[in-house]
mmCIF file of C-alpha atoms in Angstrom:
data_model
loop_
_atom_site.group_PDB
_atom_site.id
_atom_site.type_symbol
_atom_site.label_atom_id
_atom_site.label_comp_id
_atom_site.label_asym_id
_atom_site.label_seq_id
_atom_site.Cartn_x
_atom_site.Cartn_y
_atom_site.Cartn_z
ATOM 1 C CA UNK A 1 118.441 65.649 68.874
ATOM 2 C CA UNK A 2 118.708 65.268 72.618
ATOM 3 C CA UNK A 3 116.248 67.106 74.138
ATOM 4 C CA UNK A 4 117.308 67.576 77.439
ATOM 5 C CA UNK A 5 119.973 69.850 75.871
ATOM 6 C CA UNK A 6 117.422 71.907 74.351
ATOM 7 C CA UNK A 7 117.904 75.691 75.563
ATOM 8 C CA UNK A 8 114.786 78.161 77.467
ATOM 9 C CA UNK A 9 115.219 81.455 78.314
ATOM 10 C CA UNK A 10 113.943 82.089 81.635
ATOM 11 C CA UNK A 11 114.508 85.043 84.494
ATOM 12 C CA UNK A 12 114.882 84.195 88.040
ATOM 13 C CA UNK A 13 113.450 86.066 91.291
ATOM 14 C CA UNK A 14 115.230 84.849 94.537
ATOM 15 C CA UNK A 15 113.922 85.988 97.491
ATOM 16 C CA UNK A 16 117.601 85.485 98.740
ATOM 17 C CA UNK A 17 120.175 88.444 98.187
ATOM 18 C CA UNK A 18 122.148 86.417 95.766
ATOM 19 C CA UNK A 19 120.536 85.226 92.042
ATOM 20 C CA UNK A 20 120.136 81.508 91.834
ATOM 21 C CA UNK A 21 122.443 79.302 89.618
ATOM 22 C CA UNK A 22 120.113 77.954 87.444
ATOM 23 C CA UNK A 23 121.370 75.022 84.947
ATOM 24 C CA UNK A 24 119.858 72.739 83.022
ATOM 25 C CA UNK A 25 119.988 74.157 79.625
ATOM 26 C CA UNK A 26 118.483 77.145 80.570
ATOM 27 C CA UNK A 27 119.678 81.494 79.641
ATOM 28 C CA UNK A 28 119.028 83.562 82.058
ATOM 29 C CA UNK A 29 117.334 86.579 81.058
ATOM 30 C CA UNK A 30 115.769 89.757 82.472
ATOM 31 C CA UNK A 31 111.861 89.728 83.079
ATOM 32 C CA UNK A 32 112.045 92.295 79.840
ATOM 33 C CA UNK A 33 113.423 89.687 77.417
ATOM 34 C CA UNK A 34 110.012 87.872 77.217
ATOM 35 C CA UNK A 35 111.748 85.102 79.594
ATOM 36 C CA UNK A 36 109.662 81.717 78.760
ATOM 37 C CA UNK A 37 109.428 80.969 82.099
ATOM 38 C CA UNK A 38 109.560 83.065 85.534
ATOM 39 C CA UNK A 39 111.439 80.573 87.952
ATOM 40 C CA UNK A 40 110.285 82.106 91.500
ATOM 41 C CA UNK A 41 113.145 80.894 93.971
ATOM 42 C CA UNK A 42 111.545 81.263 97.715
ATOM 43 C CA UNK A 43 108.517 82.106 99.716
ATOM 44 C CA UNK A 44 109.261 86.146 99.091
ATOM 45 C CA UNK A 45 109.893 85.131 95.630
ATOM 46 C CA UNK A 46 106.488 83.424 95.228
ATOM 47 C CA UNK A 47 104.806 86.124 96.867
ATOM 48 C CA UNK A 48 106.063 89.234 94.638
ATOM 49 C CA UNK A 49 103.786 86.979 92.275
ATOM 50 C CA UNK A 50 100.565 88.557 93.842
ATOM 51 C CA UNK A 51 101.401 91.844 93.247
ATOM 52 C CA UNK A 52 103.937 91.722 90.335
ATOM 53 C CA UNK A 53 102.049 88.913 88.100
ATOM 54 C CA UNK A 54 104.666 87.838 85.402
ATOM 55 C CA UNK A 55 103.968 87.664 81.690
ATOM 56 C CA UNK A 56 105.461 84.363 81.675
ATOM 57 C CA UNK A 57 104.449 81.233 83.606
ATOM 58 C CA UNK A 58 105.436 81.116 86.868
ATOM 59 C CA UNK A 59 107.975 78.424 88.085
ATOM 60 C CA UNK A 60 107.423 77.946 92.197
ATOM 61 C CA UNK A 61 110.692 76.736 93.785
ATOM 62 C CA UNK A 62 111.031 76.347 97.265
ATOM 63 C CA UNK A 63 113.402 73.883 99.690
ATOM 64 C CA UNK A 64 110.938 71.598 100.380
ATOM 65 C CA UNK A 65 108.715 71.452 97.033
ATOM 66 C CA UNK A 66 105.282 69.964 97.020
ATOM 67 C CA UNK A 67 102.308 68.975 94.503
ATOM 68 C CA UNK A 68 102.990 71.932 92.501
ATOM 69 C CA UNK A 69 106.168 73.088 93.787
ATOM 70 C CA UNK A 70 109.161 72.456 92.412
ATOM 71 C CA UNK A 71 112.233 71.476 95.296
ATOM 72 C CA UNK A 72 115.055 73.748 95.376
ATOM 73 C CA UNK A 73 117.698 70.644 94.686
ATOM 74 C CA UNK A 74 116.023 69.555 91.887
ATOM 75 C CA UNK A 75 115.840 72.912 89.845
ATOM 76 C CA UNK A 76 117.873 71.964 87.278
ATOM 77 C CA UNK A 77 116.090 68.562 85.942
ATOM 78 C CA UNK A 78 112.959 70.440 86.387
ATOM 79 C CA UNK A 79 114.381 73.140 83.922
ATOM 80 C CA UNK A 80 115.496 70.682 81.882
ATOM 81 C CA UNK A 81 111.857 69.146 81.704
ATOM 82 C CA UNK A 82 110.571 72.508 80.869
ATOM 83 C CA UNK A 83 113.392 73.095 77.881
ATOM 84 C CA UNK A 84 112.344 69.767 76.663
ATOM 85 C CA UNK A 85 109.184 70.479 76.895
ATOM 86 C CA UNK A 86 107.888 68.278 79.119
ATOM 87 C CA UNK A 87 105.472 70.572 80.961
ATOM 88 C CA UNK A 88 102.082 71.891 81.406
ATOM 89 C CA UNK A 89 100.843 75.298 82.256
ATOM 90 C CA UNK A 90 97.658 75.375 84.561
ATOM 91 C CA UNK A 91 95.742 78.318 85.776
ATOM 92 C CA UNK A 92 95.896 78.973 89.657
ATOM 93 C CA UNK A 93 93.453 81.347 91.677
ATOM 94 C CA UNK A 94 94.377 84.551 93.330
ATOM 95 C CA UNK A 95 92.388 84.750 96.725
ATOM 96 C CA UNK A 96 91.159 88.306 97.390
ATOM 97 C CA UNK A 97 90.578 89.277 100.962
ATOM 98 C CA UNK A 98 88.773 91.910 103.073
ATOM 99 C CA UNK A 99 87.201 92.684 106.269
ATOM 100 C CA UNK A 100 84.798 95.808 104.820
ATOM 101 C CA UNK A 101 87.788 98.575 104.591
ATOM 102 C CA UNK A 102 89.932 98.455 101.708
ATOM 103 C CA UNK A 103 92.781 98.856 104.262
ATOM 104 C CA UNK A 104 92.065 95.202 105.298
ATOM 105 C CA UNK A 105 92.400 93.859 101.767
ATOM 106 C CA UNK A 106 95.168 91.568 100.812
ATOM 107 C CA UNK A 107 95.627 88.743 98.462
ATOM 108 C CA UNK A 108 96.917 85.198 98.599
ATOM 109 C CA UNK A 109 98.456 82.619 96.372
ATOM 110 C CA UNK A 110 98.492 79.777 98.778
ATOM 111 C CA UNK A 111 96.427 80.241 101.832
ATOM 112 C CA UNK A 112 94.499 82.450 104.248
ATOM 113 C CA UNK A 113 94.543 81.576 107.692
ATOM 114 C CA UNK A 114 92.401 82.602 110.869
ATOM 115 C CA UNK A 115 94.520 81.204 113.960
ATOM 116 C CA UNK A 116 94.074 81.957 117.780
ATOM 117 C CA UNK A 117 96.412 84.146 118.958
ATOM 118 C CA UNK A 118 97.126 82.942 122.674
ATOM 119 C CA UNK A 119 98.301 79.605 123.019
ATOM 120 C CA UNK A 120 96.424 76.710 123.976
ATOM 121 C CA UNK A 121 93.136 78.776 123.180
ATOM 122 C CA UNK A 122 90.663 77.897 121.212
ATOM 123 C CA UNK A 123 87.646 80.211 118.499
ATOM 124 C CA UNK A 124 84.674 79.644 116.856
ATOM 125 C CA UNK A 125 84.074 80.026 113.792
ATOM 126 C CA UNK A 126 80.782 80.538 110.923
ATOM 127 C CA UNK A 127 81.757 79.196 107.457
ATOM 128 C CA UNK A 128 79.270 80.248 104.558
ATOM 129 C CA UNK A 129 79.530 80.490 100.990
ATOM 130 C CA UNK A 130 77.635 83.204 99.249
ATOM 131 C CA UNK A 131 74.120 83.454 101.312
ATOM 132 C CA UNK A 132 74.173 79.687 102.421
ATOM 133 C CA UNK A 133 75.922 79.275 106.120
ATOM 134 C CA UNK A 134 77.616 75.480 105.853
ATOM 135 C CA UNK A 135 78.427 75.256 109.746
ATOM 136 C CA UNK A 136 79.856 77.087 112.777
ATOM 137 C CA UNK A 137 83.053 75.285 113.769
ATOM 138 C CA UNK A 138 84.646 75.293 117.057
ATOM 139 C CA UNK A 139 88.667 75.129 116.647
ATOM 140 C CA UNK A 140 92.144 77.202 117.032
ATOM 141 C CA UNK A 141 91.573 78.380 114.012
ATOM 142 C CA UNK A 142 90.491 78.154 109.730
ATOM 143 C CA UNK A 143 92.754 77.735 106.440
ATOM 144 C CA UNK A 144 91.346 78.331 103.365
ATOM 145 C CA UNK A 145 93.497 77.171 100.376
ATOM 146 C CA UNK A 146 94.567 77.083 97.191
ATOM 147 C CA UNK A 147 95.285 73.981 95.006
ATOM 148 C CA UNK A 148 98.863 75.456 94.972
ATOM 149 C CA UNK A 149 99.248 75.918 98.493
ATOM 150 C CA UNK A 150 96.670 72.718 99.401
ATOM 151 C CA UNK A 151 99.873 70.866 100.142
ATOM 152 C CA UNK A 152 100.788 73.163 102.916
ATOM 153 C CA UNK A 153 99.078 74.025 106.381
ATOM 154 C CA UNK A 154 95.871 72.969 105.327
ATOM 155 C CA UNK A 155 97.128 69.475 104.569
ATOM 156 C CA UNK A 156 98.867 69.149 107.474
ATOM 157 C CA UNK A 157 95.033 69.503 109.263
ATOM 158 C CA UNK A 158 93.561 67.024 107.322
ATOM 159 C CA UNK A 159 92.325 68.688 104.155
ATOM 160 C CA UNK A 160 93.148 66.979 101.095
ATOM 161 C CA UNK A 161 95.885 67.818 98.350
ATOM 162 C CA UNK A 162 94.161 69.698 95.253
ATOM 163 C CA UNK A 163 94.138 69.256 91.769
ATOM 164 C CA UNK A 164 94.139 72.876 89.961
ATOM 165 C CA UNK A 165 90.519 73.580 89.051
ATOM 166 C CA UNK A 166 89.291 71.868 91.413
ATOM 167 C CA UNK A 167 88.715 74.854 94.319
ATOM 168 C CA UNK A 168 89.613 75.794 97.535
ATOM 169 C CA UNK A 169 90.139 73.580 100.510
ATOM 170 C CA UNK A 170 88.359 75.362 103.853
ATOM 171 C CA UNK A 171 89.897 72.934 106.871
ATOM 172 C CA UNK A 172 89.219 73.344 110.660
ATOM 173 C CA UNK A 173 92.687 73.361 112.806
ATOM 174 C CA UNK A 174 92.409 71.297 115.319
ATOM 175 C CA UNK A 175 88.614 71.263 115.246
ATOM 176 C CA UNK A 176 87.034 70.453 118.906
ATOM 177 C CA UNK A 177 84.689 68.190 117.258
ATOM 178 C CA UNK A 178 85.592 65.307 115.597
ATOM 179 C CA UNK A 179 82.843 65.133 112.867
ATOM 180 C CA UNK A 180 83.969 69.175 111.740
ATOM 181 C CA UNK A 181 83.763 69.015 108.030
ATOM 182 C CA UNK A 182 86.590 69.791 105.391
ATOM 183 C CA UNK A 183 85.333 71.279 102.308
ATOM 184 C CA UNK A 184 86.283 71.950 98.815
ATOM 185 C CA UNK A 185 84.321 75.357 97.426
ATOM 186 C CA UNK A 186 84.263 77.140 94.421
ATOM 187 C CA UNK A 187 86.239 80.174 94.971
ATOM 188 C CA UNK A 188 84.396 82.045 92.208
ATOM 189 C CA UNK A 189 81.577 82.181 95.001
ATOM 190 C CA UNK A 190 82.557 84.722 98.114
ATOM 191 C CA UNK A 191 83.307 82.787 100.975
ATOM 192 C CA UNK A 192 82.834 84.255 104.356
ATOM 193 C CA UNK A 193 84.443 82.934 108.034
ATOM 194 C CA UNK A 194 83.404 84.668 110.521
ATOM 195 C CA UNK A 195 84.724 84.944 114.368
ATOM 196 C CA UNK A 196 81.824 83.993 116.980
ATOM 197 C CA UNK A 197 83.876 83.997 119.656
ATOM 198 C CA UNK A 198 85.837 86.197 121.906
ATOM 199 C CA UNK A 199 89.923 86.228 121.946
ATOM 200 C CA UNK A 200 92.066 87.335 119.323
ATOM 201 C CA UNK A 201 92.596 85.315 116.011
ATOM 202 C CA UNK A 202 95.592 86.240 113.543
ATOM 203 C CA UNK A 203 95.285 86.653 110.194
ATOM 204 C CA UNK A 204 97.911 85.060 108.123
ATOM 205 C CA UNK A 205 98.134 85.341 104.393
ATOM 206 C CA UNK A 206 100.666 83.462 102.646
ATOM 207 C CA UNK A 207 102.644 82.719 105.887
ATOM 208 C CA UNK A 208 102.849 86.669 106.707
ATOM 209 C CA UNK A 209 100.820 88.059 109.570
ATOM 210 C CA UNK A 210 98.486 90.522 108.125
ATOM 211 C CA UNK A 211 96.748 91.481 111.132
ATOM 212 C CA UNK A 212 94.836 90.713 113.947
ATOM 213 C CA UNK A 213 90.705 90.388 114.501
ATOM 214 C CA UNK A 214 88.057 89.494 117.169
ATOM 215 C CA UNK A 215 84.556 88.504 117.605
ATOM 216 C CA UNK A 216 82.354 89.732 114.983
ATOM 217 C CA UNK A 217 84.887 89.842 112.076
ATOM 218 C CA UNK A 218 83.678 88.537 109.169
ATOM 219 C CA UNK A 219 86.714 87.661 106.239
ATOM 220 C CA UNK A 220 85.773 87.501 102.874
ATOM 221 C CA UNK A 221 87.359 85.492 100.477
ATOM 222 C CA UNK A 222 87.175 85.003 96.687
ATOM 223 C CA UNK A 223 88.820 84.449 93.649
ATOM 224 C CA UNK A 224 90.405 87.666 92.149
ATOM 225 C CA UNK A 225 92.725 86.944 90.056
ATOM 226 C CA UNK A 226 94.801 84.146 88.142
ATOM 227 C CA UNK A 227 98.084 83.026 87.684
ATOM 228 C CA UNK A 228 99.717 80.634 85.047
ATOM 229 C CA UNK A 229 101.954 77.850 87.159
ATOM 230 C CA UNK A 230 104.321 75.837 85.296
ATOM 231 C CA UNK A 231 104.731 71.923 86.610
ATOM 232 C CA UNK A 232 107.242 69.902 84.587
ATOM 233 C CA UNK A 233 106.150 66.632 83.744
ATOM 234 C CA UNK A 234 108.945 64.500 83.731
ATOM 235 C CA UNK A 235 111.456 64.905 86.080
ATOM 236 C CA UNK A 236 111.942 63.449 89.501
ATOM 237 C CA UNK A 237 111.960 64.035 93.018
ATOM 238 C CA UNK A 238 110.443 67.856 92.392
#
């Protein structure tokens, strides 16, 4: 039999106002239908992950694609991969954040980022993880990462591209010192960056502003939750 016309029953969120077209041998079903895969078209689409965790694996599709992302034009051979069954399924953290009022809290798939908010100005900021400070880093801002979003902002400021399992990336933007470190940490430990200097810094979860802060804020961050990724195996160009 050829496998690449094997059939899989997925459902589709599009954060656009139309459904997807989604080929490749795959039926799409509702979210009800016990869908064997969840294909998440779009940054909203990604997002409603965080608060509306499928059953199913989650299938990331965006235009661009990335490490564990799956590019928008090459949906179809990447469903096709997953009908065949040439896949894997690997567990991603859920960060949990707060500044100390449960109206601060929010969670992130990707990243959290702590960002100046005026141009051309620049914070300071204490990282620590659980009790132990690790440094105070002066820089425009902080992104703390997941492996699934490691290929995004934080790469772009030097951190390095993560494996699932292997942590969080904490990178320095544009650090004023050249020796700043970039860190992997186990997000199972709270994680705390703290603002030691005055100005306003954005907080940005996901690539949404969630709200702004100033000296003396301390963020925490941690692993909450988990969510099941799909990442076909053997397709190209995804």
């Amino acid at each position: 039999m050829d496998r690449r016309r094997a059939a899989v029953n997925v459902a589709v969120r599009d954060g656009d106002d139309d459904t997807a077209a989604v080929g490749g041998g795959a039926t799409v079903v509702t979210e009800d239908d016990d869908p064997a895969v969840v294909i998440a078209v779009g940054d909203d689409a990604i997002r409603s992950a965080v608060t509306d965790p499928p059953d199913a694996p989650l299938l990331p599709v965006t235009a661009e694609g990335g490490r564990h992302l799956v590019a928008r034009d090459s949906l179809d051979s990447a469903v096709a991969a997953v009908a065949a069954g040439d896949r894997r399924v690997d567990t991603h953290p859920i960060l949990g954040l707060g500044l100390g009022h449960s109206d601060d809290d929010a969670r992130a798939l990707r990243d959290v980022t702590l960002v100046t908010d005026a141009p051309a100005s620049i914070s300071e900021y204490a990282v620590a993880v659980g009790d132990e400070h690790l440094e105070s880093v002066r820089a425009d801002g902080i992104v703390v990462a997941t492996p699934l979003g490691s290929d995004g902002y934080a790469a772009a400021a030097g951190g390095a591209i993560l494996e699932p399992g292997a942590g969080a990336a904490v990178v320095p933007i544009a650090p004023f010192s050249t020796t700043a470190a970039r860190r992997v940490v186990d997000p199972t430990t709270p994680l705390t960056v703290s603002v030691e200097r005055e100005g306003t810094v954005a907080v940005v979860v996901d690539g949404v502003r969630h709200r702004t802060v100033d000296r003396g804020a301390d963020l925490r961050i941690e692993r909450v939750d988990t969510l099941d990724v799909v990442t076909p195996t053997r397709t190209e160009n995804f």
